Amino acid sequence: PPADGGAPVSSVSSLVEGVAASCLLPALVVSRANPGRVHELWKVLEQLPYTVRYRLYGLIHARLEDSSHPMLASARASTAEETKRMMRRLSKDNVKQYGRYLGKITHCNPSVVFDTILGQIQAYDNLIVPVVDMMRYLTAMSFDMLTYMLLSHLSSPSKSRLKDDGLNVSLWMQSLSSFCGNLYKKYPNIELVGLLQYITNALKSGQGLQLLVLRDLVTKMAGIDMLEDLSAEQLQAQAGGETLRSCVTDLLGIAKNTKRSSMRLKDALQKHGLVAPLFLLIAQQRSASVFLTDTPHLKMLGELHDRCQETLEQLQTFVASTFTPSEYASLLPPVGDLVASYGVDPEVAFFIARPVLVFLEQKIVRKHSTPEAGAQPGAPGAAVE
């Protein structure tokens, strides 16, 4: 218990969680739109860890899906109908008008609104850009609920992540991945840790297709993309500096206005210690994908291996360009441990550590040369050195 004699923090957190699940969130769903009420509720919920908040969102959404609560079922049906009506009229010309309307209807029932919108996006990928643009009027709590609904759709066990041919990624997966990249780049106030931790857990369980989400995140937020077909001139330009490489390869201009979003991605990875786990899991997935993937298609195995390699290169390029060599070195285990303790292939271990090899070598040289440089010819320690 705390020194002032109050209640333990864990019991207070459990009490707040129980009140929010049984009273506050259900009352918000059946009440009228009131941004002040949403703001006050968010001031309470934001004190909780994101795992607890997502569990609360899951509980209230499950109760909305359950038809045994008449008031909740009525609120869900009316909100879903309003959202579908809005999506039918949405175009690039009326984004601002419907953005304000979206902000209003998400005050009460954001999970149903986002569930409906994400369902539409999975079917029609041309809605991604207008939907992202019209979310500028959402509250912090609505953005938090949106992240939960994104994770719910990405992790849905009822959907196949491959097309019927068993070779290509499903359109719904590609649409959600692209939506994540555009959303997190445009709005800096959304918490990234939930999505990054989900990708890490998915890789740990062997779901290599979730690398598509990480690749789109790095592409959109940091402006770093791996080009598959390079011309002779583009390949030659890769031997130049950063400016030359970006001018030649960034033909679509994806690297523009990415400084702020790339720093957000860097801070999220560094704060929650996800740089080393992602490197290790991608490297392990690269080695094990050929043996653990249950598919009769040889082309699918090759594409999955290539996707792991491309994402590994993309992540290494991002980390090397945003972290200082000393920060980079502090985040990774030594090359020997990568190979011996974590089962990473030697060539991959050296590839991951390549940006800091020169820094580590210079550090060792300075460490051994400093005592010799500091010792004077007639000093007592000079002979010993």
Coordinates of C-alpha atoms in Angstrom, one line a residue:
P1 CA 0.0 0.0 0.0
P2 CA 1.1 3.6 -0.5
A3 CA 2.8 5.6 2.2
D4 CA -0.1 7.9 2.8
G5 CA -2.3 5.0 3.9
G6 CA -4.6 5.0 0.9
A7 CA -5.8 2.1 -1.2
P8 CA -3.2 0.1 -3.2
V9 CA -2.9 1.2 -6.9
S10 CA -4.0 -2.2 -8.2
S11 CA -7.2 -2.1 -6.2
V12 CA -8.0 1.4 -7.4
S13 CA -7.3 0.3 -11.0
S14 CA -9.6 -2.7 -10.6
L15 CA -12.3 -0.5 -9.1
V16 CA -12.1 2.0 -12.0
E17 CA -12.2 -0.9 -14.5
G18 CA -15.3 -2.4 -13.0
V19 CA -17.2 0.9 -12.8
A20 CA -16.3 1.7 -16.4
A21 CA -17.3 -1.7 -17.7
S22 CA -20.6 -1.9 -15.8
C23 CA -21.8 1.7 -15.7
L24 CA -19.8 4.4 -17.6
L25 CA -19.4 2.9 -21.0
P26 CA -22.9 1.4 -21.3
A27 CA -24.3 4.7 -20.1
L28 CA -22.3 6.5 -22.8
V29 CA -23.7 4.2 -25.5
V30 CA -27.3 5.0 -24.7
S31 CA -26.9 8.7 -24.1
R32 CA -26.9 11.6 -26.5
A33 CA -23.8 13.0 -28.1
N34 CA -21.9 15.1 -25.6
P35 CA -18.2 15.8 -26.2
G36 CA -17.7 17.1 -22.7
R37 CA -18.8 13.8 -21.2
V38 CA -16.5 11.9 -23.5
H39 CA -13.6 14.2 -22.6
E40 CA -14.2 13.6 -18.9
L41 CA -14.5 9.8 -19.3
W42 CA -11.2 9.8 -21.3
K43 CA -9.4 11.6 -18.6
V44 CA -10.2 8.6 -16.4
L45 CA -9.6 5.9 -19.0
E46 CA -6.2 7.2 -20.2
Q47 CA -4.7 6.5 -16.8
L48 CA -5.2 2.8 -17.4
P49 CA -2.8 0.6 -19.5
Y50 CA -3.8 0.2 -23.1
T51 CA -4.4 -3.6 -22.4
V52 CA -7.0 -2.7 -19.8
R53 CA -8.7 -0.1 -22.0
Y54 CA -8.9 -2.6 -25.0
R55 CA -10.4 -5.2 -22.7
L56 CA -13.1 -2.7 -21.7
Y57 CA -13.8 -1.8 -25.3
G58 CA -14.1 -5.5 -26.1
L59 CA -16.6 -6.1 -23.3
I60 CA -18.9 -3.2 -24.3
H61 CA -18.7 -4.2 -28.0
A62 CA -19.6 -7.8 -27.1
R63 CA -22.6 -6.5 -25.1
L64 CA -23.7 -4.4 -28.1
E65 CA -23.6 -7.5 -30.3
D66 CA -25.7 -9.4 -27.8
S67 CA -29.4 -8.9 -28.5
S68 CA -30.4 -9.6 -24.8
H69 CA -30.0 -5.9 -23.9
P70 CA -32.8 -4.0 -25.7
M71 CA -31.5 -0.5 -25.1
L72 CA -28.0 -1.4 -26.2
A73 CA -29.3 -3.3 -29.2
S74 CA -31.4 -0.4 -30.3
A75 CA -28.5 2.0 -29.9
R76 CA -26.3 -0.3 -32.0
A77 CA -28.8 -0.7 -34.8
S78 CA -29.5 3.1 -35.1
T79 CA -25.8 3.9 -35.1
A80 CA -24.9 1.3 -37.7
E81 CA -27.7 2.6 -39.9
E82 CA -26.5 6.2 -39.6
T83 CA -22.9 5.1 -40.4
K84 CA -24.0 3.2 -43.5
R85 CA -26.0 6.1 -44.7
M86 CA -23.0 8.4 -44.3
M87 CA -20.7 6.0 -46.1
R88 CA -23.0 5.8 -49.1
R89 CA -22.8 9.6 -49.5
L90 CA -19.1 10.0 -48.8
S91 CA -16.8 11.3 -51.6
K92 CA -13.6 13.3 -51.8
D93 CA -15.7 16.5 -52.2
N94 CA -17.7 16.3 -49.0
V95 CA -15.0 15.0 -46.6
K96 CA -15.1 18.0 -44.4
Q97 CA -18.9 18.0 -44.0
Y98 CA -19.1 14.3 -43.2
G99 CA -16.0 14.5 -41.0
R100 CA -17.9 16.7 -38.6
Y101 CA -20.8 14.3 -38.7
L102 CA -18.5 11.4 -38.0
G103 CA -17.0 13.2 -35.0
K104 CA -20.6 13.7 -33.7
I105 CA -21.8 10.1 -34.0
T106 CA -18.6 8.6 -32.5
H107 CA -19.2 10.5 -29.2
C108 CA -21.7 7.8 -28.1
N109 CA -21.0 4.6 -29.9
P110 CA -17.6 4.6 -31.5
S111 CA -17.1 0.8 -31.7
V112 CA -20.1 0.3 -33.9
V113 CA -19.2 3.2 -36.1
F114 CA -15.7 2.0 -36.7
D115 CA -16.8 -1.6 -37.1
T116 CA -19.1 -0.5 -39.9
I117 CA -16.5 1.7 -41.5
L118 CA -13.7 -0.9 -41.4
G119 CA -16.1 -3.4 -43.0
Q120 CA -16.7 -1.0 -45.9
I121 CA -13.0 -0.3 -46.3
Q122 CA -12.2 -4.0 -46.6
A123 CA -14.6 -4.2 -49.5
Y124 CA -13.8 -0.9 -51.2
D125 CA -10.2 0.2 -50.9
N126 CA -10.9 3.5 -52.7
L127 CA -12.5 4.7 -49.5
I128 CA -9.3 4.6 -47.6
V129 CA -8.0 8.1 -48.3
P130 CA -11.4 10.0 -47.8
V131 CA -12.1 8.1 -44.6
V132 CA -8.7 8.9 -43.2
D133 CA -9.2 12.6 -44.1
M134 CA -12.6 12.8 -42.5
M135 CA -11.2 11.5 -39.1
R136 CA -9.6 14.9 -38.2
Y137 CA -12.5 15.7 -35.9
L138 CA -12.3 12.6 -33.7
T139 CA -11.7 12.8 -30.0
A140 CA -8.7 11.0 -28.3
M141 CA -11.1 8.3 -27.0
S142 CA -12.5 7.7 -30.5
F143 CA -9.0 7.2 -31.9
D144 CA -8.2 4.8 -29.0
M145 CA -11.3 2.8 -29.8
L146 CA -10.4 2.9 -33.5
T147 CA -7.1 1.2 -32.7
Y148 CA -8.9 -1.5 -30.8
M149 CA -11.3 -2.2 -33.7
L150 CA -8.4 -2.3 -36.1
L151 CA -6.7 -5.0 -34.0
S152 CA -10.0 -6.8 -33.7
H153 CA -10.4 -7.0 -37.5
L154 CA -6.8 -7.8 -38.2
S155 CA -6.8 -10.7 -35.7
S156 CA -10.2 -12.1 -36.8
P157 CA -10.0 -15.9 -37.0
S158 CA -13.0 -16.2 -39.3
K159 CA -11.3 -14.5 -42.2
S160 CA -8.7 -16.1 -44.5
R161 CA -5.6 -14.0 -45.0
L162 CA -5.0 -15.6 -48.4
K163 CA -7.1 -15.6 -51.6
D164 CA -8.8 -18.7 -52.8
D165 CA -5.7 -19.5 -55.0
G166 CA -3.6 -19.8 -51.8
L167 CA -0.9 -17.6 -53.3
N168 CA -1.8 -13.9 -52.8
V169 CA -2.8 -11.9 -49.7
S170 CA -6.5 -11.2 -49.4
L171 CA -7.8 -7.8 -50.4
W172 CA -9.3 -7.1 -47.0
M173 CA -5.9 -7.6 -45.4
Q174 CA -4.2 -5.4 -47.9
S175 CA -6.8 -2.7 -47.4
L176 CA -6.6 -2.7 -43.6
S177 CA -2.8 -2.6 -43.8
S178 CA -2.8 0.4 -46.1
F179 CA -5.4 2.1 -43.9
C180 CA -3.1 1.6 -40.9
G181 CA -0.2 3.2 -42.6
N182 CA -2.2 6.3 -43.8
L183 CA -4.0 6.7 -40.5
Y184 CA -0.9 6.6 -38.2
K185 CA 1.0 8.9 -40.5
K186 CA -1.6 11.6 -40.6
Y187 CA -2.7 11.7 -36.9
P188 CA 0.2 12.0 -34.4
N189 CA -2.0 11.6 -31.3
I190 CA -2.8 7.9 -31.8
E191 CA -1.0 5.5 -29.6
L192 CA 1.2 3.2 -31.6
V193 CA 2.2 0.6 -29.0
G194 CA -1.0 -1.5 -29.3
L195 CA -0.5 -2.1 -33.0
L196 CA 3.3 -2.7 -32.7
Q197 CA 2.8 -5.1 -29.9
Y198 CA 0.1 -7.0 -31.9
I199 CA 2.6 -7.3 -34.8
T200 CA 5.2 -8.6 -32.4
N201 CA 2.9 -11.2 -30.9
A202 CA 1.6 -12.3 -34.3
L203 CA 5.2 -12.9 -35.5
K204 CA 5.9 -14.8 -32.3
S205 CA 3.0 -17.1 -33.0
G206 CA 4.2 -17.7 -36.6
Q207 CA 1.8 -15.4 -38.5
G208 CA 4.3 -14.1 -41.1
L209 CA 1.6 -12.4 -43.2
Q210 CA 1.2 -9.7 -40.5
L211 CA 4.5 -8.4 -41.8
L212 CA 2.5 -6.6 -44.4
V213 CA 1.1 -4.2 -41.7
L214 CA 4.6 -3.5 -40.4
R215 CA 5.9 -2.8 -43.9
D216 CA 3.1 -0.4 -44.7
L217 CA 3.7 1.4 -41.3
V218 CA 7.3 1.9 -42.1
T219 CA 6.6 2.9 -45.7
K220 CA 4.0 5.5 -44.9
M221 CA 5.4 6.9 -41.6
A222 CA 9.1 6.9 -42.5
G223 CA 9.0 7.1 -46.3
I224 CA 11.2 4.0 -46.7
D225 CA 10.1 1.5 -49.3
M226 CA 11.9 -1.5 -50.8
L227 CA 11.7 -1.3 -54.6
E228 CA 11.5 -4.7 -56.3
D229 CA 12.6 -3.8 -59.9
L230 CA 15.4 -1.4 -60.1
S231 CA 16.9 0.0 -63.4
A232 CA 20.6 0.0 -63.9
E233 CA 20.7 3.8 -63.1
Q234 CA 18.8 3.3 -59.9
L235 CA 21.0 0.4 -58.9
Q236 CA 24.1 2.5 -59.5
A237 CA 22.7 5.4 -57.5
Q238 CA 22.5 3.1 -54.4
A239 CA 26.2 3.5 -54.0
G240 CA 25.8 7.2 -53.4
G241 CA 24.7 9.2 -50.4
E242 CA 21.2 9.4 -48.8
T243 CA 20.1 12.4 -50.9
L244 CA 21.0 10.7 -54.2
R245 CA 19.4 7.4 -53.2
S246 CA 16.1 9.1 -52.2
C247 CA 16.0 11.3 -55.4
V248 CA 16.4 8.3 -57.6
T249 CA 14.2 5.7 -55.8
D250 CA 11.5 7.9 -54.3
L251 CA 9.6 8.3 -57.5
L252 CA 6.2 8.5 -55.8
G253 CA 7.2 11.1 -53.2
I254 CA 6.4 8.9 -50.2
A255 CA 9.3 10.4 -48.2
K256 CA 7.8 13.8 -48.1
N257 CA 6.5 15.1 -44.8
T258 CA 7.6 12.1 -42.8
K259 CA 10.0 13.6 -40.3
R260 CA 7.4 14.0 -37.6
S261 CA 5.8 10.6 -38.1
S262 CA 9.1 8.8 -38.3
M263 CA 10.1 10.3 -34.9
R264 CA 6.9 9.0 -33.5
L265 CA 7.5 5.5 -34.7
K266 CA 11.1 5.7 -33.4
D267 CA 9.9 6.8 -30.0
A268 CA 7.3 4.1 -29.8
L269 CA 9.8 1.3 -30.7
Q270 CA 12.4 2.7 -28.3
K271 CA 10.2 3.3 -25.3
H272 CA 8.6 -0.1 -25.3
G273 CA 11.7 -2.0 -26.3
L274 CA 10.4 -3.5 -29.5
V275 CA 13.4 -2.9 -31.8
A276 CA 15.3 -6.1 -30.8
P277 CA 12.2 -8.4 -30.6
L278 CA 11.1 -7.3 -34.1
F279 CA 14.6 -7.9 -35.6
L280 CA 14.8 -11.3 -33.9
L281 CA 11.3 -12.4 -34.8
I282 CA 11.6 -11.4 -38.5
A283 CA 15.0 -13.1 -38.8
Q284 CA 13.6 -16.3 -37.2
Q285 CA 10.5 -16.2 -39.4
R286 CA 12.7 -15.8 -42.4
S287 CA 14.6 -19.0 -41.5
A288 CA 11.6 -21.0 -40.4
S289 CA 9.0 -19.9 -43.0
V290 CA 10.0 -22.6 -45.5
F291 CA 9.6 -25.4 -42.9
L292 CA 6.6 -24.2 -40.9
T293 CA 4.3 -22.8 -43.5
D294 CA 1.6 -25.4 -44.4
T295 CA 1.1 -24.8 -48.1
P296 CA 1.6 -26.9 -51.2
H297 CA 2.5 -23.9 -53.3
L298 CA 6.3 -23.4 -53.8
K299 CA 5.6 -19.8 -55.1
M300 CA 3.9 -18.9 -51.8
L301 CA 6.9 -20.1 -49.8
G302 CA 9.3 -18.0 -51.9
E303 CA 7.1 -14.9 -51.6
L304 CA 6.9 -15.3 -47.8
H305 CA 10.7 -15.6 -47.6
D306 CA 11.1 -12.6 -49.8
R307 CA 8.6 -10.6 -47.8
C308 CA 10.6 -11.4 -44.6
Q309 CA 13.8 -10.3 -46.2
E310 CA 12.4 -7.1 -47.6
T311 CA 10.8 -6.1 -44.3
L312 CA 14.0 -6.9 -42.5
E313 CA 15.9 -4.6 -44.8
Q314 CA 13.3 -1.9 -44.5
L315 CA 13.3 -2.0 -40.7
Q316 CA 17.1 -2.0 -40.6
T317 CA 17.2 1.0 -42.9
F318 CA 14.7 2.9 -40.7
V319 CA 16.5 2.1 -37.5
A320 CA 19.9 3.0 -38.9
S321 CA 18.7 6.3 -40.3
T322 CA 16.8 7.4 -37.1
F323 CA 18.9 6.1 -34.2
T324 CA 22.4 7.2 -33.5
P325 CA 25.1 4.5 -33.6
S326 CA 25.3 4.4 -29.8
E327 CA 21.5 4.0 -29.4
Y328 CA 21.5 1.3 -32.1
A329 CA 24.3 -0.6 -30.4
S330 CA 22.5 -0.4 -27.0
L331 CA 19.3 -1.9 -28.4
L332 CA 20.8 -5.1 -29.9
P333 CA 22.6 -8.1 -28.4
P334 CA 26.2 -8.8 -29.7
V335 CA 26.4 -10.6 -33.0
G336 CA 27.6 -13.8 -31.2
D337 CA 24.6 -13.9 -29.0
L338 CA 22.3 -13.3 -32.0
V339 CA 23.7 -16.5 -33.6
A340 CA 24.3 -18.7 -30.6
S341 CA 21.4 -17.7 -28.3
Y342 CA 18.6 -16.7 -30.7
G343 CA 19.2 -18.9 -33.7
V344 CA 19.7 -16.1 -36.2
D345 CA 21.6 -17.0 -39.3
P346 CA 25.2 -15.6 -39.3
E347 CA 24.7 -13.5 -42.5
V348 CA 21.5 -12.0 -41.1
A349 CA 23.1 -11.2 -37.7
F350 CA 25.9 -9.3 -39.4
F351 CA 23.4 -7.6 -41.7
I352 CA 21.4 -6.4 -38.6
A353 CA 24.6 -5.2 -36.8
R354 CA 26.3 -3.7 -39.9
P355 CA 25.4 0.0 -39.2
V356 CA 27.2 -0.2 -35.8
L357 CA 30.2 -2.4 -36.6
V358 CA 32.4 0.6 -37.3
F359 CA 31.2 2.4 -34.2
L360 CA 31.9 -0.6 -32.0
E361 CA 35.4 -1.0 -33.6
Q362 CA 36.2 2.6 -33.0
K363 CA 34.9 2.3 -29.4
I364 CA 37.2 -0.7 -28.7
V365 CA 40.2 1.2 -30.3
R366 CA 39.6 4.2 -28.1
K367 CA 39.3 2.0 -25.0
H368 CA 42.6 0.4 -25.6
S369 CA 44.5 3.5 -26.8
T370 CA 43.4 5.9 -24.0
P371 CA 45.6 4.5 -21.2
E372 CA 48.6 4.5 -23.4
A373 CA 48.0 8.1 -24.6
G374 CA 47.4 9.3 -21.0
A375 CA 50.6 7.8 -19.5
Q376 CA 53.7 10.0 -19.4
P377 CA 57.2 8.6 -20.2
G378 CA 58.5 9.0 -16.6
A379 CA 55.3 8.1 -14.8
P380 CA 55.2 5.1 -12.6
G381 CA 52.5 3.4 -14.6
A382 CA 54.2 3.9 -18.0
A383 CA 56.4 0.8 -17.7
V384 CA 53.5 -1.3 -16.6
E385 CA 51.4 -0.2 -19.6

